Structures are given as C-alpha cells and as structure tokens.
Tab-separated table of C-alpha atoms in Angstrom:
chain	number	residue	atom	x	y	z
A	1	MET	CA	-38.901	13.357	-60.124
A	2	THR	CA	-37.016	15.913	-62.231
A	3	LYS	CA	-33.593	15.261	-63.646
A	4	THR	CA	-31.302	17.535	-65.608
A	5	THR	CA	-31.671	17.217	-69.389
A	6	ARG	CA	-28.332	17.240	-71.179
A	7	SER	CA	-27.497	17.896	-74.814
A	8	SER	CA	-26.025	15.240	-77.057
A	9	SER	CA	-22.704	17.106	-77.321
A	10	ARG	CA	-20.019	17.079	-74.613
A	11	PRO	CA	-21.335	19.184	-71.694
A	12	ASP	CA	-19.550	22.026	-69.955
A	13	PRO	CA	-16.550	21.292	-67.693
A	14	ALA	CA	-18.758	20.748	-64.637
A	15	LEU	CA	-20.076	17.367	-65.765
A	16	ALA	CA	-21.918	15.582	-62.962
A	17	ILE	CA	-21.322	11.855	-62.575
A	18	ASP	CA	-22.541	9.217	-60.153
A	19	LEU	CA	-20.319	6.466	-58.756
A	20	ALA	CA	-21.268	2.876	-57.909
A	21	LEU	CA	-18.650	1.262	-55.668
A	22	GLN	CA	-18.444	-2.487	-55.057
A	23	GLY	CA	-17.348	-4.017	-51.778
A	24	GLY	CA	-14.447	-6.407	-51.367
A	25	GLY	CA	-12.559	-5.994	-48.107
A	26	SER	CA	-9.058	-4.619	-48.513
A	27	HIS	CA	-9.493	-4.811	-52.287
A	28	GLY	CA	-11.424	-1.586	-51.728
A	29	ALA	CA	-8.011	0.091	-51.875
A	30	PHE	CA	-8.287	-0.362	-55.662
A	31	THR	CA	-11.414	1.819	-55.508
A	32	TRP	CA	-9.462	4.315	-53.397
A	33	GLY	CA	-7.008	4.634	-56.279
A	34	VAL	CA	-9.804	5.101	-58.810
A	35	LEU	CA	-11.387	7.832	-56.696
A	36	ASP	CA	-8.016	9.464	-56.084
A	37	ARG	CA	-7.536	9.802	-59.842
A	38	LEU	CA	-11.106	10.929	-60.638
A	39	LEU	CA	-10.901	13.640	-57.972
A	40	GLU	CA	-8.031	15.190	-59.929
A	41	GLU	CA	-10.284	15.782	-62.952
A	42	PRO	CA	-11.496	19.421	-62.852
A	43	GLY	CA	-14.118	18.624	-65.484
A	44	LEU	CA	-15.960	16.126	-63.283
A	45	ARG	CA	-18.279	16.693	-60.334
A	46	ILE	CA	-19.494	13.822	-58.151
A	47	ASP	CA	-23.255	14.065	-57.688
A	48	GLY	CA	-24.028	10.784	-55.914
A	49	ILE	CA	-22.288	7.636	-54.700
A	50	SER	CA	-23.776	4.229	-54.005
A	51	GLY	CA	-21.491	1.908	-52.085
A	52	THR	CA	-21.468	-1.427	-50.312
A	53	SER	CA	-19.035	-2.672	-47.665
A	54	ALA	CA	-15.595	-1.261	-48.526
A	55	GLY	CA	-17.293	0.751	-51.264
A	56	ALA	CA	-19.519	2.335	-48.631
A	57	MET	CA	-16.471	3.206	-46.520
A	58	ASN	CA	-14.818	4.876	-49.485
A	59	ALA	CA	-18.012	6.762	-50.327
A	60	VAL	CA	-18.565	8.180	-46.851
A	61	VAL	CA	-14.905	9.044	-46.267
A	62	LEU	CA	-14.760	10.829	-49.633
A	63	ALA	CA	-17.953	12.814	-48.985
A	64	HIS	CA	-16.839	13.783	-45.474
A	65	GLY	CA	-13.415	14.907	-46.689
A	66	HIS	CA	-15.000	16.793	-49.578
A	67	LEU	CA	-17.144	18.754	-47.127
A	68	GLN	CA	-14.047	19.870	-45.281
A	69	GLY	CA	-11.749	20.654	-48.189
A	70	GLY	CA	-13.207	19.934	-51.614
A	71	ALA	CA	-11.440	17.461	-53.903
A	72	ASP	CA	-8.111	17.859	-52.083
A	73	GLY	CA	-9.847	17.259	-48.753
A	74	ALA	CA	-11.466	14.116	-50.142
A	75	LYS	CA	-8.128	12.783	-51.409
A	76	GLU	CA	-6.478	13.453	-48.049
A	77	ALA	CA	-9.333	11.801	-46.134
A	78	LEU	CA	-9.138	8.640	-48.243
A	79	ASP	CA	-5.369	8.440	-47.737
A	80	THR	CA	-5.776	8.886	-43.984
A	81	PHE	CA	-8.522	6.267	-43.781
A	82	TRP	CA	-6.553	3.558	-45.543
A	83	ARG	CA	-3.404	4.379	-43.564
A	84	LYS	CA	-5.370	3.925	-40.353
A	85	VAL	CA	-6.844	0.651	-41.648
A	86	SER	CA	-3.306	-0.578	-42.260
A	87	GLU	CA	-2.165	0.557	-38.820
A	88	ALA	CA	-5.093	-1.211	-37.153
A	89	ALA	CA	-4.227	-4.391	-39.059
A	90	LEU	CA	-0.777	-4.521	-37.455
A	91	LEU	CA	-2.470	-6.207	-34.501
A	92	SER	CA	-4.424	-8.632	-36.688
A	93	PRO	CA	-3.635	-12.346	-36.246
A	94	PHE	CA	-3.997	-12.809	-40.016
A	95	LYS	CA	-0.431	-12.746	-41.338
A	96	ARG	CA	1.074	-14.067	-44.553
A	97	SER	CA	3.269	-17.134	-44.249
A	98	PHE	CA	7.033	-16.702	-44.356
A	99	LEU	CA	7.166	-18.328	-47.806
A	100	ASP	CA	4.471	-16.019	-49.197
A	101	VAL	CA	6.300	-12.981	-47.831
A	102	LEU	CA	9.527	-14.267	-49.335
A	103	THR	CA	7.963	-14.845	-52.767
A	104	GLY	CA	5.856	-11.672	-52.700
A	105	ARG	CA	2.497	-13.482	-52.920
A	106	TRP	CA	-0.530	-11.634	-51.554
A	107	THR	CA	-2.463	-14.502	-50.015
A	108	LEU	CA	-3.405	-15.932	-46.637
A	109	ASP	CA	-4.122	-19.400	-48.016
A	110	ASN	CA	-0.967	-20.710	-46.310
A	111	SER	CA	-1.422	-18.768	-43.072
A	112	PRO	CA	-2.025	-21.227	-40.210
A	113	VAL	CA	-4.147	-18.703	-38.301
A	114	PHE	CA	-6.321	-17.860	-41.311
A	115	VAL	CA	-6.824	-21.528	-42.190
A	116	ALA	CA	-7.684	-22.348	-38.568
A	117	MET	CA	-10.128	-19.439	-38.306
A	118	ASP	CA	-11.706	-20.362	-41.642
A	119	MET	CA	-12.283	-23.915	-40.434
A	120	ALA	CA	-13.511	-22.731	-37.031
A	121	ALA	CA	-16.053	-20.446	-38.713
A	122	ARG	CA	-17.681	-23.534	-40.239
A	123	ILE	CA	-18.282	-24.949	-36.770
A	124	TRP	CA	-18.625	-21.967	-34.465
A	125	SER	CA	-20.347	-18.651	-35.103
A	126	PRO	CA	-18.969	-15.178	-34.300
A	127	TYR	CA	-21.318	-15.210	-31.314
A	128	ASN	CA	-19.069	-17.956	-29.930
A	129	LEU	CA	-15.701	-16.775	-31.247
A	130	ASN	CA	-16.258	-13.042	-30.743
A	131	PRO	CA	-18.927	-12.751	-28.011
A	132	ARG	CA	-18.218	-9.059	-27.371
A	133	GLY	CA	-18.702	-8.202	-31.045
A	134	ALA	CA	-15.378	-6.369	-31.192
A	135	ASN	CA	-14.449	-4.668	-34.469
A	136	PRO	CA	-11.710	-2.002	-34.511
A	137	LEU	CA	-13.161	-0.525	-37.706
A	138	GLY	CA	-16.020	0.931	-35.669
A	139	ASP	CA	-13.630	2.945	-33.524
A	140	LEU	CA	-11.866	4.210	-36.649
A	141	LEU	CA	-15.132	5.421	-38.190
A	142	ASP	CA	-16.190	7.106	-34.942
A	143	GLU	CA	-12.860	8.913	-34.886
A	144	MET	CA	-12.898	10.083	-38.514
A	145	ILE	CA	-16.514	10.786	-39.498
A	146	ASP	CA	-18.965	13.433	-38.279
A	147	PHE	CA	-22.104	11.704	-39.539
A	148	ASP	CA	-24.364	14.658	-38.720
A	149	ALA	CA	-22.364	16.760	-41.185
A	150	LEU	CA	-23.089	14.326	-44.020
A	151	ASP	CA	-26.695	15.504	-44.052
A	152	HIS	CA	-25.355	18.770	-45.513
A	153	SER	CA	-23.126	17.158	-48.128
A	154	PRO	CA	-23.825	18.053	-51.776
A	155	ILE	CA	-22.926	14.444	-52.596
A	156	GLN	CA	-25.882	12.096	-52.181
A	157	LEU	CA	-24.880	8.856	-50.482
A	158	PHE	CA	-26.534	5.439	-50.682
A	159	VAL	CA	-25.165	2.654	-48.475
A	160	THR	CA	-26.580	-0.866	-48.807
A	161	ALA	CA	-26.929	-3.480	-46.068
A	162	THR	CA	-28.840	-6.792	-46.079
A	163	ASN	CA	-31.725	-7.272	-43.651
A	164	VAL	CA	-31.095	-10.704	-42.106
A	165	ARG	CA	-34.760	-11.267	-41.299
A	166	THR	CA	-36.199	-10.410	-44.736
A	167	GLY	CA	-33.182	-10.957	-46.973
A	168	ARG	CA	-33.916	-7.624	-48.622
A	169	ALA	CA	-31.588	-4.685	-49.155
A	170	ARG	CA	-31.902	-1.557	-47.064
A	171	VAL	CA	-30.366	1.591	-48.491
A	172	PHE	CA	-29.192	4.182	-45.952
A	173	ARG	CA	-29.095	7.775	-47.193
A	174	ASN	CA	-27.129	10.768	-45.866
A	175	ALA	CA	-29.363	11.600	-42.901
A	176	GLU	CA	-29.571	7.915	-41.881
A	177	LEU	CA	-25.862	7.166	-41.987
A	178	SER	CA	-23.968	6.185	-38.861
A	179	THR	CA	-21.104	3.975	-37.773
A	180	CYS	CA	-23.646	1.176	-37.329
A	181	ALA	CA	-24.939	1.584	-40.885
A	182	LEU	CA	-21.426	1.320	-42.323
A	183	MET	CA	-20.560	-1.608	-40.077
A	184	ALA	CA	-23.775	-3.335	-41.179
A	185	SER	CA	-22.874	-2.831	-44.836
A	186	ALA	CA	-19.533	-4.575	-44.208
A	187	CYS	CA	-20.717	-7.256	-41.763
A	188	LEU	CA	-19.533	-10.660	-42.978
A	189	PRO	CA	-21.709	-13.098	-40.993
A	190	THR	CA	-18.961	-15.683	-40.534
A	191	LEU	CA	-16.696	-13.112	-38.875
A	192	PHE	CA	-18.967	-10.620	-37.109
A	193	GLN	CA	-22.244	-10.568	-35.257
A	194	ALA	CA	-25.172	-9.021	-37.116
A	195	ILE	CA	-25.490	-5.261	-36.610
A	196	GLU	CA	-28.841	-4.240	-35.153
A	197	ILE	CA	-30.436	-1.024	-36.448
A	198	ASP	CA	-33.987	0.029	-35.612
A	199	GLY	CA	-34.649	-3.420	-34.168
A	200	ASP	CA	-33.542	-5.312	-37.289
A	201	PRO	CA	-30.293	-7.298	-37.758
A	202	TYR	CA	-28.131	-6.580	-40.804
A	203	TRP	CA	-25.366	-8.359	-42.691
A	204	ASP	CA	-23.041	-7.333	-45.523
A	205	GLY	CA	-24.867	-5.421	-48.235
A	206	GLY	CA	-23.136	-7.458	-50.940
A	207	TYR	CA	-25.706	-10.219	-50.531
A	208	ALA	CA	-28.524	-7.919	-51.699
A	209	GLY	CA	-26.895	-5.105	-53.702
A	210	ASN	CA	-23.228	-4.772	-54.571
A	211	PRO	CA	-23.750	-1.912	-55.069
A	212	THR	CA	-27.354	-0.775	-55.535
A	213	ILE	CA	-27.712	1.215	-58.771
A	214	SER	CA	-31.396	2.246	-58.877
A	215	PRO	CA	-31.222	5.121	-56.341
A	216	LEU	CA	-28.560	6.801	-58.469
A	217	VAL	CA	-30.903	6.751	-61.456
A	218	ARG	CA	-34.045	7.785	-59.605
A	219	GLU	CA	-32.721	10.313	-57.093
A	220	CYS	CA	-29.620	11.954	-58.576
A	221	ASP	CA	-29.323	14.594	-61.300
A	222	ALA	CA	-26.377	13.053	-63.129
A	223	ASN	CA	-27.067	10.820	-66.124
A	224	ASP	CA	-23.653	9.098	-66.155
A	225	ILE	CA	-22.975	6.271	-63.699
A	226	VAL	CA	-19.425	4.945	-63.332
A	227	LEU	CA	-19.306	1.454	-61.826
A	228	VAL	CA	-16.058	0.620	-60.031
A	229	GLN	CA	-15.995	-3.170	-60.014
A	230	ILE	CA	-13.705	-5.146	-57.734
A	231	ASN	CA	-14.971	-8.724	-58.097
A	232	PRO	CA	-14.162	-10.293	-61.499
A	233	VAL	CA	-17.281	-11.304	-63.430
A	234	GLU	CA	-15.467	-13.851	-65.563
A	235	ARG	CA	-12.530	-16.043	-64.578
A	236	PRO	CA	-10.887	-18.502	-66.978
A	237	GLY	CA	-10.585	-22.173	-66.172
A	238	VAL	CA	-12.327	-24.389	-63.651
A	239	PRO	CA	-11.508	-23.948	-59.938
A	240	ARG	CA	-10.213	-27.238	-58.541
A	241	THR	CA	-8.606	-26.607	-55.165
A	242	ALA	CA	-10.702	-25.805	-52.099
A	243	ALA	CA	-9.298	-22.257	-52.022
A	244	GLU	CA	-10.063	-21.698	-55.714
A	245	ILE	CA	-13.624	-22.980	-55.295
A	246	GLN	CA	-14.204	-20.796	-52.233
A	247	ASN	CA	-12.810	-17.784	-54.071
A	248	ARG	CA	-15.021	-18.284	-57.129
A	249	LEU	CA	-18.112	-18.859	-54.972
A	250	ASN	CA	-17.370	-15.566	-53.233
A	251	GLU	CA	-17.041	-13.727	-56.550
A	252	VAL	CA	-20.228	-15.200	-58.015
A	253	SER	CA	-22.220	-14.521	-54.842
A	254	PHE	CA	-21.157	-10.891	-54.567
A	255	ASN	CA	-21.573	-10.173	-58.285
A	256	SER	CA	-24.990	-11.799	-58.605
A	257	PRO	CA	-27.126	-8.931	-57.183
A	258	LEU	CA	-25.270	-6.393	-59.332
A	259	LEU	CA	-25.663	-8.408	-62.540
A	260	LYS	CA	-29.378	-8.937	-61.873
A	261	GLU	CA	-29.907	-5.213	-61.346
A	262	LEU	CA	-27.922	-4.323	-64.463
A	263	ARG	CA	-30.058	-6.755	-66.484
A	264	MET	CA	-33.178	-5.138	-65.035
A	265	ILE	CA	-31.854	-1.705	-66.007
A	266	ALA	CA	-31.053	-2.953	-69.525
A	267	LEU	CA	-34.623	-4.233	-69.859
A	268	LEU	CA	-36.097	-0.997	-68.529
A	269	ARG	CA	-34.088	1.008	-71.036
A	270	GLN	CA	-35.431	-1.173	-73.852
A	271	VAL	CA	-39.113	-0.958	-72.897
A	272	SER	CA	-39.375	2.471	-71.213
A	273	ASP	CA	-41.299	5.254	-72.899
A	274	PRO	CA	-38.929	8.272	-73.138
A	275	GLY	CA	-41.982	10.520	-73.211
A	276	HIS	CA	-42.973	9.371	-69.735
A	277	ALA	CA	-41.200	10.982	-66.767
A	278	GLU	CA	-40.192	7.649	-65.206
A	279	GLY	CA	-39.227	6.152	-68.551
A	280	ALA	CA	-37.069	9.165	-69.373
A	281	LEU	CA	-34.905	8.490	-66.295
A	282	TRP	CA	-33.868	5.094	-67.619
A	283	ALA	CA	-33.660	6.175	-71.262
A	284	ARG	CA	-31.185	8.980	-70.451
A	285	MET	CA	-28.970	6.891	-68.184
A	286	ARG	CA	-25.439	6.192	-69.425
A	287	MET	CA	-23.377	3.394	-67.883
A	288	HIS	CA	-19.589	3.101	-67.627
A	289	ARG	CA	-17.264	0.672	-65.847
A	290	ILE	CA	-13.761	0.774	-64.368
A	291	ALA	CA	-12.162	-2.576	-63.537
A	292	THR	CA	-8.845	-4.397	-63.856
A	293	ASP	CA	-7.634	-7.858	-64.772
A	294	ALA	CA	-5.135	-7.568	-61.918
A	295	MET	CA	-7.879	-8.835	-59.574
A	296	LEU	CA	-7.708	-12.208	-61.351
A	297	LYS	CA	-4.374	-12.770	-59.636
A	298	LEU	CA	-5.880	-12.311	-56.166
A	299	GLY	CA	-7.951	-14.762	-54.158
A	300	TYR	CA	-10.580	-14.456	-51.454
A	301	SER	CA	-8.124	-14.588	-48.548
A	302	SER	CA	-6.221	-11.531	-49.807
A	303	LYS	CA	-9.279	-9.415	-48.998
A	304	MET	CA	-8.179	-9.793	-45.364
A	305	ILE	CA	-4.667	-8.439	-45.999
A	306	ALA	CA	-4.218	-4.799	-45.018
A	307	GLU	CA	-0.435	-4.421	-45.211
A	308	TRP	CA	0.405	-0.902	-46.357
A	309	ALA	CA	2.479	-2.165	-49.310
A	310	PHE	CA	-0.491	-4.214	-50.539
A	311	LEU	CA	-2.938	-1.326	-50.158
A	312	CYS	CA	-0.587	0.986	-52.045
A	313	GLU	CA	-0.200	-1.565	-54.828
A	314	LEU	CA	-3.989	-1.770	-55.171
A	315	ARG	CA	-4.290	2.026	-55.004
A	316	ASP	CA	-1.756	2.421	-57.806
A	317	GLU	CA	-3.609	-0.162	-59.901
A	318	GLY	CA	-6.831	1.773	-59.302
A	319	ARG	CA	-5.261	5.031	-60.433
A	320	LYS	CA	-3.955	3.303	-63.566
A	321	ALA	CA	-7.370	1.778	-64.334
A	322	ALA	CA	-9.064	5.169	-63.909
A	323	ASP	CA	-6.436	6.807	-66.090
A	324	ASP	CA	-6.965	4.168	-68.793
A	325	PHE	CA	-10.723	4.701	-68.584
A	326	LEU	CA	-10.440	8.470	-68.931
A	327	ARG	CA	-8.082	8.081	-71.866
A	328	SER	CA	-10.308	5.545	-73.648
A	329	HIS	CA	-13.791	6.662	-72.633
A	330	GLY	CA	-13.503	10.126	-71.124
A	331	ALA	CA	-15.074	11.586	-74.254
A	332	ASP	CA	-18.070	9.258	-73.824
A	333	LEU	CA	-19.030	10.835	-70.501
A	334	GLY	CA	-22.068	13.027	-70.992
A	335	VAL	CA	-22.579	11.634	-74.504
A	336	ARG	CA	-23.042	7.858	-74.617
A	337	SER	CA	-22.643	4.667	-72.565
A	338	SER	CA	-19.267	2.955	-72.776
A	339	MET	CA	-20.622	-0.216	-71.104
A	340	ASP	CA	-22.858	-2.451	-73.215
A	341	LEU	CA	-25.793	-3.255	-70.929
A	342	ASP	CA	-27.741	-4.968	-73.693
A	343	ALA	CA	-25.069	-7.674	-73.852
A	344	LEU	CA	-26.150	-8.726	-70.362
A	345	MET	CA	-29.534	-9.735	-71.782
A	346	GLU	CA	-27.999	-12.390	-74.026
A	347	GLY	CA	-28.938	-15.882	-72.918
A	348	VAL	CA	-31.509	-14.604	-70.380
C-alpha cells in the first residue's frame, strides 16, 4: 500500500492529517469544539477520521457537511447536530437535581431518575425496560445524513463497533456506513438493545477500539494522526464513593483498547524495517494528542447531560484545547511526533 513520502521540513500549506476521535456520550461536544477550531486552519486538510460512539457521530457529521460546503459546511453541520441533540434531550427523564442546577454542577449523581435507572439496569436489561428499542438519535441521523453520499467523500471514515458474539471490533468504512452502524458504535448495552447488522449483534465500539488507530496508518495518505481524547488516562487519588468507583471503571474500560493499540504501534515503530513497505508505514507515522484536564472535574453521569449550556461549555473547552495544541505543537505537524509513544512501553 503506497503512502505519500514527506520531507523532514514543514510541508506546504495543504498538510494532510488524520483524526482519531474517542467516544464519551455528551462529552463528545468537547471533540466538536476541537474540530470546529481545526477546520478554521487553512493549512490543514483532513484525510481520514477514525471515530467511536460520539466520536463516530462527529466524524460522519463533519464529513457529510464537508461534502456539502467544505470547512464552513462541516462547521455548520456539527453545530446543527449538537443543537438537535440538545433539543431531543429536552424530553429526556435525566435531569439535574435542583441543588446541582443551583450550584452549577454538571452531574446526574443526585438525580432520582438517573439513580433509579442506574439501579434498575443492574436488575433488568434494556430488552425489559425498552422493549421497542427506541432511540431518538436514530431519527436524528436519518434526518441529517445521506449515507450514500459518504461513499464519495474525500475524507476516509472508520467507525468502530464491538461484535457481541466474538468480542472483536468491526470497522465500518464509508460505503458500509448507515444509521445502524453509527447506532451500533454508540450502543451502551445497559441502556440499549444490541444493534443487528448482517446477522450479528453489536455494542459500543469503545469496548474494542476507542478509537481504532491502525486503519488510519494503513489506509490513509497522511502521516500525522491527531488523537482527540475525552476519557482521562490518569486521575489523582483513590475513588472511594460508589459514583467515583463507577466513573473510574468507565474511564479505565474505555481507555484500555486505545492504550493497548498505542503500545502495539510503539512496538511496531521500534522493530519495523523502514526499508520494507509495511515497516515504512509505521516508521513514518507521527502521533499527536489533544486533551484537557477539565474532564477530571466531570463524572460518568455527566455523559448523559445534553443541556445546551453544558454542550457549549464543552465546545468552548475543545476550541481552547485545540488552540493550545496548535500554538504549542502546530510546528511539529508534518515534522515530528508531539506525543511520546515510547513512554507507553515503560513497565510493560
């Protein structure tokens, strides 16, 4: 497989980059902000995007909007999508408690409905609690996305879902994408029934790849991959309350596939022969990361909050994080990695 060979100096203004977008419910609005800022950079061109769950939603909405109106069309499509998500959530039973609203805390830990549903999910499955398999997000995607058009997008898309039967990741590419594929990538098994595609049931892609990096390396022309990470890798202190323990378990579970793949990539870069076609792919790859410590203030339950004020706050934090990245590491793009993958091999 042929990839573009780039010089060691900063390339021309049309630098191609790939994006790897984590999932995380409404925290995906942080990724929206990152994308919104990156789309304003005339010197960058998005070659491919790998996304899981909310990351997959952002990826497909961006690519669809880009087809219709370039970078401005992509920005407008992302804004419209998250506005519609917020509007749909107005009918959600998950509401912050009066005290949390009063104190400005973004959490559902004190919401009686959320606590009751969380406890019920440990006893009853979504096949009992939601026998019709209703999910308003499906209607929103049907309304916004012409999936047939994505087959003609210059942006290569890779959406990950987890095969329930095998436990393995399945990556859906442009021509395979559909509302079902996106719903499968975001299907939390305690809330929604498994999504059946081609006779196989699928759950949230975060269990198998959050997101999957390898297709970006093997199938895209860009040599720079920018990871937009929502779930904190490290969190100080020891979780002691039930909510803190549940939150940390969620973070560890959804980061684990990503960290394993990044370690594999680090190893491949160390042992690959640059003179071999396959080895050259890994040797030329440059890795970057955009994240924020602001996520340390948020718990698992806040991923269910879709109030417009909350989404805008996350969007603004995403724009700031992207701006900080471009200021600190923009010159590294096309030249060197700004993320130390070899550090992931320590202690392994």
